[in-house]
CSV table of N, CA and C and ligand atoms in Angstrom, one decimal:
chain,number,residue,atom,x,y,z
A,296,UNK,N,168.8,199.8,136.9
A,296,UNK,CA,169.6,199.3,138.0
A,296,UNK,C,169.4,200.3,139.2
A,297,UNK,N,169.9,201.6,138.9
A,297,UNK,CA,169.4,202.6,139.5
A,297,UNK,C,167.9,202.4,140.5
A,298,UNK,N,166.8,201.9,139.6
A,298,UNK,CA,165.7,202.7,139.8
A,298,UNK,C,165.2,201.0,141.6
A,299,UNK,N,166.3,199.7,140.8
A,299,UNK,CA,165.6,198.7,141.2
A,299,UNK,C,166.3,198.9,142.8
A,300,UNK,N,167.4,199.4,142.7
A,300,UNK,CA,168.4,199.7,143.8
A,300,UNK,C,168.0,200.8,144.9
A,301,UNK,N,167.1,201.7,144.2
A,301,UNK,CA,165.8,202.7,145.2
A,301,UNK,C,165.4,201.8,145.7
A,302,UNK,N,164.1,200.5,145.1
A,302,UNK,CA,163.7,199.9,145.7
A,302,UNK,C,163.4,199.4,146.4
A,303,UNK,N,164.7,198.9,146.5
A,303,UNK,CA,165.8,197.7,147.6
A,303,UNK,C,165.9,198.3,149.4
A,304,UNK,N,166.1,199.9,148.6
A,304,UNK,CA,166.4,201.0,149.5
A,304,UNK,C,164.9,201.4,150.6
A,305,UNK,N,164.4,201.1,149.6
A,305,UNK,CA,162.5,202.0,149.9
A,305,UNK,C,162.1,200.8,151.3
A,306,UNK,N,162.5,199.6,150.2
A,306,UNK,CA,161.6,198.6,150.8
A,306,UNK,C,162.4,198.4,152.5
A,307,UNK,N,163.9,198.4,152.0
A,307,UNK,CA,164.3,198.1,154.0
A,307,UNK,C,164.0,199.1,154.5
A,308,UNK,N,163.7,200.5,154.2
A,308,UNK,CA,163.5,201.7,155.2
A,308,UNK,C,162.3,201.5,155.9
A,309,UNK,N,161.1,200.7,154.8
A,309,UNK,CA,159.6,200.3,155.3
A,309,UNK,C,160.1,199.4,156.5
A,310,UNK,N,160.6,198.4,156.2
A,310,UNK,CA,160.7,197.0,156.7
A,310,UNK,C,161.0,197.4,158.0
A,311,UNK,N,162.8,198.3,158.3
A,311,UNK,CA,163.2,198.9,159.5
A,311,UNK,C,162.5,199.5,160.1
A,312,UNK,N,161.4,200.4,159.9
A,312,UNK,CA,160.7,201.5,160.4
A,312,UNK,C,159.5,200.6,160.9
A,313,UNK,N,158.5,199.3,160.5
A,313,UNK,CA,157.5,198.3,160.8
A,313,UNK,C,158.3,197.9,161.7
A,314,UNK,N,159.8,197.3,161.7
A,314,UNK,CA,160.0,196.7,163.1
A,314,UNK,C,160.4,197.4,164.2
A,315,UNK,N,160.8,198.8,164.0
A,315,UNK,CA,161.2,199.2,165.2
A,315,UNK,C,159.8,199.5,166.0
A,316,UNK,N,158.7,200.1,165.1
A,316,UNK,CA,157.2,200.6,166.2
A,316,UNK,C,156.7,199.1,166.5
A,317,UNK,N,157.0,197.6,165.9
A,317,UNK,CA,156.7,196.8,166.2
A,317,UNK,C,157.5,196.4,168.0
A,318,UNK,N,158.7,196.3,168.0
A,318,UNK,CA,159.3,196.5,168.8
A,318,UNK,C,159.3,197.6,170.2
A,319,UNK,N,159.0,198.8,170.1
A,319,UNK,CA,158.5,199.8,170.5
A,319,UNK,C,156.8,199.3,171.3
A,320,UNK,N,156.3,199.1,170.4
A,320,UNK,CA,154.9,198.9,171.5
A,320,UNK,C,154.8,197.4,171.9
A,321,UNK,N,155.8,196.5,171.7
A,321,UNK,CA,155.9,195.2,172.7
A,321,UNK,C,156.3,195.7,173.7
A,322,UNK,N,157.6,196.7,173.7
A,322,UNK,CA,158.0,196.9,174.9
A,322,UNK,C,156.9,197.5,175.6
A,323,UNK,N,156.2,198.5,175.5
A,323,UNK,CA,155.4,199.5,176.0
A,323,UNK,C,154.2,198.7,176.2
A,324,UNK,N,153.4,197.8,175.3
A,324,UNK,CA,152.4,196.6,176.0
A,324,UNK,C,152.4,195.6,176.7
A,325,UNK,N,153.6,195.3,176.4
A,325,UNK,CA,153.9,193.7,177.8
A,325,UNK,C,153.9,193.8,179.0
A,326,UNK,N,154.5,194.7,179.4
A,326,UNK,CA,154.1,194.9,180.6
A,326,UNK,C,152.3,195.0,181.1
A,327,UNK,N,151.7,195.9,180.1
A,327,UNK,CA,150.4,196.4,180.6
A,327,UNK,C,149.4,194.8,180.6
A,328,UNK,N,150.1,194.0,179.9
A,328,UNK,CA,148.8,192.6,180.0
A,328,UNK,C,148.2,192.2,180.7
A,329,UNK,N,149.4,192.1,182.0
A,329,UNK,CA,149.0,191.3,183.3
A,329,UNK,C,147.7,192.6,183.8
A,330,UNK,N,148.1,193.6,183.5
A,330,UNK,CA,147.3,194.5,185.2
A,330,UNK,C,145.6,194.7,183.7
A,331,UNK,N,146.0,194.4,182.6
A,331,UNK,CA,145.0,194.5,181.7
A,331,UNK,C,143.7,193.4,181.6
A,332,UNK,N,144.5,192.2,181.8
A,332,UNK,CA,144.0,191.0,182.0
A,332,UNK,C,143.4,190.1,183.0
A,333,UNK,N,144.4,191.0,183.7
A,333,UNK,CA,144.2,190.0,185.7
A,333,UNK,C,142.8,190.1,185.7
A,334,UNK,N,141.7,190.9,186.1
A,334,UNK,CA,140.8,191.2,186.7
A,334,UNK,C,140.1,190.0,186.3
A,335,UNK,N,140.0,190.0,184.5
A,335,UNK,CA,139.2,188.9,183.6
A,335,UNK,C,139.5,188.0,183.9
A,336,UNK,N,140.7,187.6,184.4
A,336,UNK,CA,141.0,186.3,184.6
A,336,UNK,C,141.3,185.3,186.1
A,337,UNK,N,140.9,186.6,186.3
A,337,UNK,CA,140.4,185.9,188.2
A,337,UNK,C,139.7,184.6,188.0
A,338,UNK,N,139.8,183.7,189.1
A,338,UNK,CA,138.4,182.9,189.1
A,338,UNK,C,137.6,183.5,189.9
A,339,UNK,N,136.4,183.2,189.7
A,339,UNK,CA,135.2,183.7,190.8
A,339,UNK,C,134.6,182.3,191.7
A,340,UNK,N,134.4,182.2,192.6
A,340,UNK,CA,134.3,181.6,193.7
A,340,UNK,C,135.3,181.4,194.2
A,341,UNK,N,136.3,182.4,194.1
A,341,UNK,CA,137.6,181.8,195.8
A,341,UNK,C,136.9,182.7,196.6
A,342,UNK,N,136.3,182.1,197.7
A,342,UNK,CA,136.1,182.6,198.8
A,342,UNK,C,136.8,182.5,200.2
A,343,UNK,N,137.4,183.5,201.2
A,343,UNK,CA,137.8,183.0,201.9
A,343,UNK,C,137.3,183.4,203.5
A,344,UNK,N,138.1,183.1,203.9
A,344,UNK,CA,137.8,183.4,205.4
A,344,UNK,C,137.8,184.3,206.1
A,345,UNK,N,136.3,184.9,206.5
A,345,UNK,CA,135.9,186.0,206.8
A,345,UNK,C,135.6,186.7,208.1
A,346,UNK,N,135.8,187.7,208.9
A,346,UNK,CA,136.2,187.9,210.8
A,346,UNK,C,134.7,187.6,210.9
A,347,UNK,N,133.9,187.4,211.8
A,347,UNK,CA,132.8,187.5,212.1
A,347,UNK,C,132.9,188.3,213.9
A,348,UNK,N,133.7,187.8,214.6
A,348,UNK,CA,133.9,188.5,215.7
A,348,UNK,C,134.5,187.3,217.1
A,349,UNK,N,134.1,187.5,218.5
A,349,UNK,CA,134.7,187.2,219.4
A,349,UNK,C,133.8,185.5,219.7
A,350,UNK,N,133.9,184.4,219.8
A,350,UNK,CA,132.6,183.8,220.6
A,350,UNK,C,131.9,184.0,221.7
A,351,UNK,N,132.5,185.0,222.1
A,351,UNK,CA,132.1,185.4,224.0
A,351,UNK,C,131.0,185.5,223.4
A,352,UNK,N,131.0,186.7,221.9
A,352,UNK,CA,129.7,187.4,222.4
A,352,UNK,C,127.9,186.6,221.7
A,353,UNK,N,128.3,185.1,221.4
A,353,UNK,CA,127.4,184.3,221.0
A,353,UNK,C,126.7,183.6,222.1
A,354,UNK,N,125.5,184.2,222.6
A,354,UNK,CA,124.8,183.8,223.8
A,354,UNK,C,124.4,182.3,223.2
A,355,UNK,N,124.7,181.3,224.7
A,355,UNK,CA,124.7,179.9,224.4
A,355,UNK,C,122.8,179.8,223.9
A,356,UNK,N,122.6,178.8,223.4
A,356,UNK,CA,120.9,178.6,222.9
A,356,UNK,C,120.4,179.9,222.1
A,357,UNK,N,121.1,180.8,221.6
A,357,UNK,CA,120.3,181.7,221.1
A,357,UNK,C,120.9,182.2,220.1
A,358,UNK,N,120.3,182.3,218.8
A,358,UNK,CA,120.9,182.7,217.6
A,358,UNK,C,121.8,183.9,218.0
A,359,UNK,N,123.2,184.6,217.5
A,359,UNK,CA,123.4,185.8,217.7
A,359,UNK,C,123.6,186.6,216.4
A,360,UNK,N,123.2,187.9,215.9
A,360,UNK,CA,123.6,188.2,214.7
A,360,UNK,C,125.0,189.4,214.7
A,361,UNK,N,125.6,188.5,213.3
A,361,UNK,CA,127.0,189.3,212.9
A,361,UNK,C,126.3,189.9,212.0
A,362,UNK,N,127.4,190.9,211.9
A,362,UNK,CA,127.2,191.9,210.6
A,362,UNK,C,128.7,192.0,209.8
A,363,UNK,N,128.7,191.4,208.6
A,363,UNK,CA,130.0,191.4,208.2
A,363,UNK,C,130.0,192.0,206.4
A,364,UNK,N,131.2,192.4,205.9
A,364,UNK,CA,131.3,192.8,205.3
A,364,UNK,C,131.9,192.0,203.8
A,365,UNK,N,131.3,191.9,202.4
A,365,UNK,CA,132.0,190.6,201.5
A,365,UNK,C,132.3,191.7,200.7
A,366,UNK,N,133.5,191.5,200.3
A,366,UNK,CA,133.9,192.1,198.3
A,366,UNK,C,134.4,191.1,197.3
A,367,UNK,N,133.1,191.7,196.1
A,367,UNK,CA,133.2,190.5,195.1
A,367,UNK,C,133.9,191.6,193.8
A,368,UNK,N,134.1,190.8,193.3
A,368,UNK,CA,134.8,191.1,192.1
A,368,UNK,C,134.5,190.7,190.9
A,369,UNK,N,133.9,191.1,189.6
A,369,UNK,CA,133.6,190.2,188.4
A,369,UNK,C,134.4,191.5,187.5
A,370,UNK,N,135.4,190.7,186.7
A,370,UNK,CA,136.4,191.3,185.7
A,370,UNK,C,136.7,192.9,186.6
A,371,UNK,N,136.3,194.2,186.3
A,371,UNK,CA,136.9,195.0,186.7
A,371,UNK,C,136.0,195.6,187.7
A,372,UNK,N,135.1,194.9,187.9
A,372,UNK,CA,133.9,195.5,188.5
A,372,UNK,C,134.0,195.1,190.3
A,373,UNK,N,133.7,196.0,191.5
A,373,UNK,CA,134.3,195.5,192.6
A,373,UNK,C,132.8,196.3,193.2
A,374,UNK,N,132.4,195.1,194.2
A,374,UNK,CA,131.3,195.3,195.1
A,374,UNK,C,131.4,195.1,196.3
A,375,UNK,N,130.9,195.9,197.0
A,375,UNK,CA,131.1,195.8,198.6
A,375,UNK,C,130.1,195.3,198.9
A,376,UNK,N,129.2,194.3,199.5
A,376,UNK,CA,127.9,194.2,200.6
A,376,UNK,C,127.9,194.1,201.8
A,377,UNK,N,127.1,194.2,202.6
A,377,UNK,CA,127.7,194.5,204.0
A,377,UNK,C,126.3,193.1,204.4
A,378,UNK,N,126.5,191.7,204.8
A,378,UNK,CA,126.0,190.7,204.9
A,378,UNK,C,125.5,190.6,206.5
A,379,UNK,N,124.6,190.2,206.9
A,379,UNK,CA,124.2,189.4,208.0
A,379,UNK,C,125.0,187.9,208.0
A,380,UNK,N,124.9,187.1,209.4
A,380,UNK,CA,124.8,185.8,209.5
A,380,UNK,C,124.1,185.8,211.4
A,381,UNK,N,123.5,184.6,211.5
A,381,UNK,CA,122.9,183.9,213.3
A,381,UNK,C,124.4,183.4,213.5
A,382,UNK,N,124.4,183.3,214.6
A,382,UNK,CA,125.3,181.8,214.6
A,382,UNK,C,124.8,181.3,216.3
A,383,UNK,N,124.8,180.2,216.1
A,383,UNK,CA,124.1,179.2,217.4
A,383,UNK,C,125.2,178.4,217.8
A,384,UNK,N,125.1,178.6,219.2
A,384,UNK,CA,126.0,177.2,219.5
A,384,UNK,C,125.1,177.2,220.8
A,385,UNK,N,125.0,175.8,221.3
A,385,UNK,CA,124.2,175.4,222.6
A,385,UNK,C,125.4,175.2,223.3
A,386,UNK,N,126.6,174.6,223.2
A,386,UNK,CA,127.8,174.6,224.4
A,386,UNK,C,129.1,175.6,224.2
A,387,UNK,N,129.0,176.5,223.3
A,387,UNK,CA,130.4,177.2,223.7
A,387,UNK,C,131.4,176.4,222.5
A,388,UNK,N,131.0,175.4,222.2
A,388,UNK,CA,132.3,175.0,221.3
A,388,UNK,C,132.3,174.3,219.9
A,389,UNK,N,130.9,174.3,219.7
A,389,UNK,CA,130.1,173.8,218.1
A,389,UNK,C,129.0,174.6,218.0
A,390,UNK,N,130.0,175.2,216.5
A,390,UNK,CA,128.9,176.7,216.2
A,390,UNK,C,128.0,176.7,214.9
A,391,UNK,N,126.9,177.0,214.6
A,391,UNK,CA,126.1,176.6,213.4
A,391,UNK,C,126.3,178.6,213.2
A,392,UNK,N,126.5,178.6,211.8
A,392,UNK,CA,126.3,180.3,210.8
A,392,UNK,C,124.7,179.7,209.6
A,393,UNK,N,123.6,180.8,210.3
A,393,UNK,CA,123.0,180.3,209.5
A,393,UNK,C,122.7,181.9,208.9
A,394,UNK,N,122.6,182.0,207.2
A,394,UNK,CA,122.5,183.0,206.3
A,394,UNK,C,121.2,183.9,207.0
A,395,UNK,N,121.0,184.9,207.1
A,395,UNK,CA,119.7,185.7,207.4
A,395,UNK,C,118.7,185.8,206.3
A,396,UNK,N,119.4,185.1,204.6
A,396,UNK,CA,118.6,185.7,203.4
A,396,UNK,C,117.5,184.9,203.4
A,397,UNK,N,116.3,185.3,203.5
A,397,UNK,CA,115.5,184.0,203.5
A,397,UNK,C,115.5,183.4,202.0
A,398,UNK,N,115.2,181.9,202.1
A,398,UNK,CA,115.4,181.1,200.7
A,398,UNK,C,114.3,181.3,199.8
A,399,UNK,N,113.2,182.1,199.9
A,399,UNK,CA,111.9,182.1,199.0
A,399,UNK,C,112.4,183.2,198.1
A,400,UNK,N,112.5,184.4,198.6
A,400,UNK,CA,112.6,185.3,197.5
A,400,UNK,C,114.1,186.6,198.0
A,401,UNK,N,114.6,186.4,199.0
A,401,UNK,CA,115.7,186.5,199.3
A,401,UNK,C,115.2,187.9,200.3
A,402,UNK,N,114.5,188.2,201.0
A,402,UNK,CA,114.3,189.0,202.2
A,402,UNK,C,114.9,188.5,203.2
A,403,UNK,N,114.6,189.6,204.2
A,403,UNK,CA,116.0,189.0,205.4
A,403,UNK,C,115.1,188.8,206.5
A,404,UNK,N,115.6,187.6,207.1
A,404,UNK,CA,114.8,187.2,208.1
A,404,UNK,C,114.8,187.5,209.6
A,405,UNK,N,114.5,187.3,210.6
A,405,UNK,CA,114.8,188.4,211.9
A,405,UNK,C,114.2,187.2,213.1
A,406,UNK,N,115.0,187.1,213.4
A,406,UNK,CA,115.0,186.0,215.0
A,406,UNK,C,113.9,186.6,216.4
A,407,UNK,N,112.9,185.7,216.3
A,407,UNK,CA,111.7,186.3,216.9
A,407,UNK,C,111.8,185.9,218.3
A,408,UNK,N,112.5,186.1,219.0
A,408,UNK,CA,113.2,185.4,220.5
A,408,UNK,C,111.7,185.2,221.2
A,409,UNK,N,110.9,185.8,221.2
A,409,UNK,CA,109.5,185.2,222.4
A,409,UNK,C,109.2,184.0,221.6
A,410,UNK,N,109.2,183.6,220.3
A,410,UNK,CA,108.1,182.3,219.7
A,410,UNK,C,109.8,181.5,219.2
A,411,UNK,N,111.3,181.8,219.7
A,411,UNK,CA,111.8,181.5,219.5
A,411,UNK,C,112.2,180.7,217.2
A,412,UNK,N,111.5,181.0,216.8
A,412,UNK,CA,111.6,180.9,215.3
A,412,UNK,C,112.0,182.5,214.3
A,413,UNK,N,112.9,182.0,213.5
A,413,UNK,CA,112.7,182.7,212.4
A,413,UNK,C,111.8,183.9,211.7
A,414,UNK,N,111.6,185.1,211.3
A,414,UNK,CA,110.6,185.4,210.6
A,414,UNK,C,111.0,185.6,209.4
A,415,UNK,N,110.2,185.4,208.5
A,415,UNK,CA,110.4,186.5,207.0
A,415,UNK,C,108.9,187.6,206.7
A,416,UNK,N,109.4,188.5,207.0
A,416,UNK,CA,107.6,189.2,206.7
A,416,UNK,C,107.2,189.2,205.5
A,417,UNK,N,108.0,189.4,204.6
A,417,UNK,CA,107.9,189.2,203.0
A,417,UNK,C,106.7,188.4,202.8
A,418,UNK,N,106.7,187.0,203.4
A,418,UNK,CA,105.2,186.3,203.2
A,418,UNK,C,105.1,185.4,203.9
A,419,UNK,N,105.3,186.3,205.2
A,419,UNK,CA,105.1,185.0,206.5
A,419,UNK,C,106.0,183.9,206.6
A,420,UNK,N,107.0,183.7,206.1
A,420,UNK,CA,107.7,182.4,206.4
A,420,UNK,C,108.0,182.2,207.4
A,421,UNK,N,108.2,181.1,208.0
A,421,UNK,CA,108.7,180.7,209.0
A,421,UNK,C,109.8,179.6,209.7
A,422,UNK,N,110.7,180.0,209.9
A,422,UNK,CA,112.1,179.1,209.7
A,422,UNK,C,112.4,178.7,211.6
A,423,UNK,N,112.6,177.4,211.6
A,423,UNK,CA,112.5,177.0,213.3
A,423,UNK,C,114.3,177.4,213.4
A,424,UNK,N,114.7,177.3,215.0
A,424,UNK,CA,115.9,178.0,215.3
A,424,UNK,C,116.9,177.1,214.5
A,425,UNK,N,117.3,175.9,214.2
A,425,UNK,CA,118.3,175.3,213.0
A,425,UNK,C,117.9,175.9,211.3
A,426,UNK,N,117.0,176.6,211.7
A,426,UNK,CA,117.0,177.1,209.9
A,426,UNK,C,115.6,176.2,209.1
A,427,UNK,N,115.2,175.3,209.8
A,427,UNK,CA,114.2,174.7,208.7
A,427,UNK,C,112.7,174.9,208.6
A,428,UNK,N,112.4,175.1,207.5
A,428,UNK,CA,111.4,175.8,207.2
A,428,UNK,C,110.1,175.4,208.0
A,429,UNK,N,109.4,176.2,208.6
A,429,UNK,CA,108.6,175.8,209.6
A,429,UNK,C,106.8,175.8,208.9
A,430,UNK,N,106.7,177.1,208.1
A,430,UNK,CA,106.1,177.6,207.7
A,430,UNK,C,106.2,178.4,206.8
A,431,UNK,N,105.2,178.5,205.5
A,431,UNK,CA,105.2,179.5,204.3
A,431,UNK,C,106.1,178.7,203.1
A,432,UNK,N,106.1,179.8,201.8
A,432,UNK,CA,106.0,179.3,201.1
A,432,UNK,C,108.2,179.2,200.6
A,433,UNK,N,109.1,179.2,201.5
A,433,UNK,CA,110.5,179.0,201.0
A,433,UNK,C,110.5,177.2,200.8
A,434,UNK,N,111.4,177.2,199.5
A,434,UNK,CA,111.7,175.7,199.2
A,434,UNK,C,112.8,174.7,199.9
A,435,UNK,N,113.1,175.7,201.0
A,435,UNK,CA,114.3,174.9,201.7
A,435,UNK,C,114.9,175.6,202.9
A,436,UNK,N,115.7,175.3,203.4
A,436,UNK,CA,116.2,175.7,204.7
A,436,UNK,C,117.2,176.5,204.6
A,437,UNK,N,117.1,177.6,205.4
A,437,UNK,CA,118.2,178.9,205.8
A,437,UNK,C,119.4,178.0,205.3
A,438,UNK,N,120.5,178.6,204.3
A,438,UNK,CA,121.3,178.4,203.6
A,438,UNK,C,123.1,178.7,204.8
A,439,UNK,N,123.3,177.5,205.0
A,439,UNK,CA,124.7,177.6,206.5
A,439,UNK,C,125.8,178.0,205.9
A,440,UNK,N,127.0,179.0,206.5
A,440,UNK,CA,127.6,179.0,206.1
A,440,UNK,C,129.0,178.3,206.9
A,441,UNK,N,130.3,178.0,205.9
A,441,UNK,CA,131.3,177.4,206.6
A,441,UNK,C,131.6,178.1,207.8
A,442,UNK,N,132.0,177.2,209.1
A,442,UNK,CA,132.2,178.4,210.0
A,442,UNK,C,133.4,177.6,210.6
A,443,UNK,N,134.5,178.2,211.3
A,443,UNK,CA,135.4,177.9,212.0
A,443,UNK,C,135.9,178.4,213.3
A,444,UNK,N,136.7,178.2,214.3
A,444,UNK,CA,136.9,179.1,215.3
A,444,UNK,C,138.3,179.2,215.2
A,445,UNK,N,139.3,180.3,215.6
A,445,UNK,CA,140.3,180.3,215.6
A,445,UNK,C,140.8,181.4,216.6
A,446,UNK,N,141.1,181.0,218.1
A,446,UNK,CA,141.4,181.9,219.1
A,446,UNK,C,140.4,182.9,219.2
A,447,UNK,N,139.4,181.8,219.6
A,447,UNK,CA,138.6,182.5,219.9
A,447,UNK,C,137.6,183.2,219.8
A,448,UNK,N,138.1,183.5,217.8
A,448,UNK,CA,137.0,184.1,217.0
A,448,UNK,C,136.8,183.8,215.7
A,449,UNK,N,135.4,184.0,215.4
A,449,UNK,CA,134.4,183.4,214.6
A,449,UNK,C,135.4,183.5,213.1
A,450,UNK,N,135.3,182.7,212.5
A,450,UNK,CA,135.4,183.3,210.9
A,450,UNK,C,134.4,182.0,210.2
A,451,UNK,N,133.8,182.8,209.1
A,451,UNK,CA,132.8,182.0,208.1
A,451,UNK,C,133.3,182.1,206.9
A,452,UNK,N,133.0,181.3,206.2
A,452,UNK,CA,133.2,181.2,204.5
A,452,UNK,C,131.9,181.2,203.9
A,453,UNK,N,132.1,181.9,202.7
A,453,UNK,CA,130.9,182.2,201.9
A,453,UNK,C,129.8,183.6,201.8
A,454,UNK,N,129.1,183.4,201.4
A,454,UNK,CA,128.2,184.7,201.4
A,454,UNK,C,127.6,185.2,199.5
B,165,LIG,S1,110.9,186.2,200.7
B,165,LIG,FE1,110.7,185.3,202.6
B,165,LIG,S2,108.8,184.3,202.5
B,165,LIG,FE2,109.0,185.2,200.6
């Protein structure tokens, strides 16, 4: 009776002692989930709307290049790139963002104002001033990005 009454004794001290460190590190981990988890559970592709600058300074008929800055994020991992875009507008109030990466092999391409086209030196490509491929060997046309105006100044989506 004695020995079964230890037992009884043994087994709730175990039992007590399992729930309270059980209890103990819910409290102490619950909290940590969110700031543990968030990162992983981002979605990837929210992109949003990004400054590009003033429209003054987009000479009408002539590509103008921004230089802007993207950060990406995959689980904990955070990247900064520092991106090109043209952007054209022939009247001041409809603006085309066209990507500088060229589409063949992803070199950057550079607005050749005397022959008015595109270059890529990488392998001669040649992209006319809307982006489409003029010459060489890319499969498609300078890739646009979303562009909007908002008092005045530029913002693009994507990158
Ligand atoms: S990377 Fe531009 S032509 Fe090949």
């Amino acid at each position: 009776m004695a020995k079964e009454s230890k037992m009884n004794r043994e087994g709730f001290l175990k039992g007590a002692i399992v729930s309270i460190v059980t209890l103990i590190g819910a409290a102490l981990g619950l909290p940590a989930l969110p700031y543990l988890a968030g990162p992983a559970l981002q979605k990837s592709g929210d992109q949003e709307w990004i400054r590009l600058g003033p429209t003054s300074k987009v000479e009408l008929g002539q590509p103008t290049l921004f230089k802007f800055k993207v950060k990406t994020q995959s689980g904990w991992i955070v990247d900064e790139q520092e991106l090109s875009a043209y952007v054209l507008s022939n009247d001041g109030r409809e603006f085309v963002a066209l990507s500088n990466v060229c589409t063949h092999l992803g070199c950057r391409v550079r607005w050749i104002d005397d022959e008015k086209t595109f270059f890529c030196p990488c392998h001669n490509a040649v992209f006319d001033k809307d982006g489409k491929v003029a010459a060489g060997p890319p499969p498609r046309p300078l890739d646009k990005f979303e562009i909007k105006v908002q008092d005045n100044t530029l913002y693009i989506k994507g990158g």
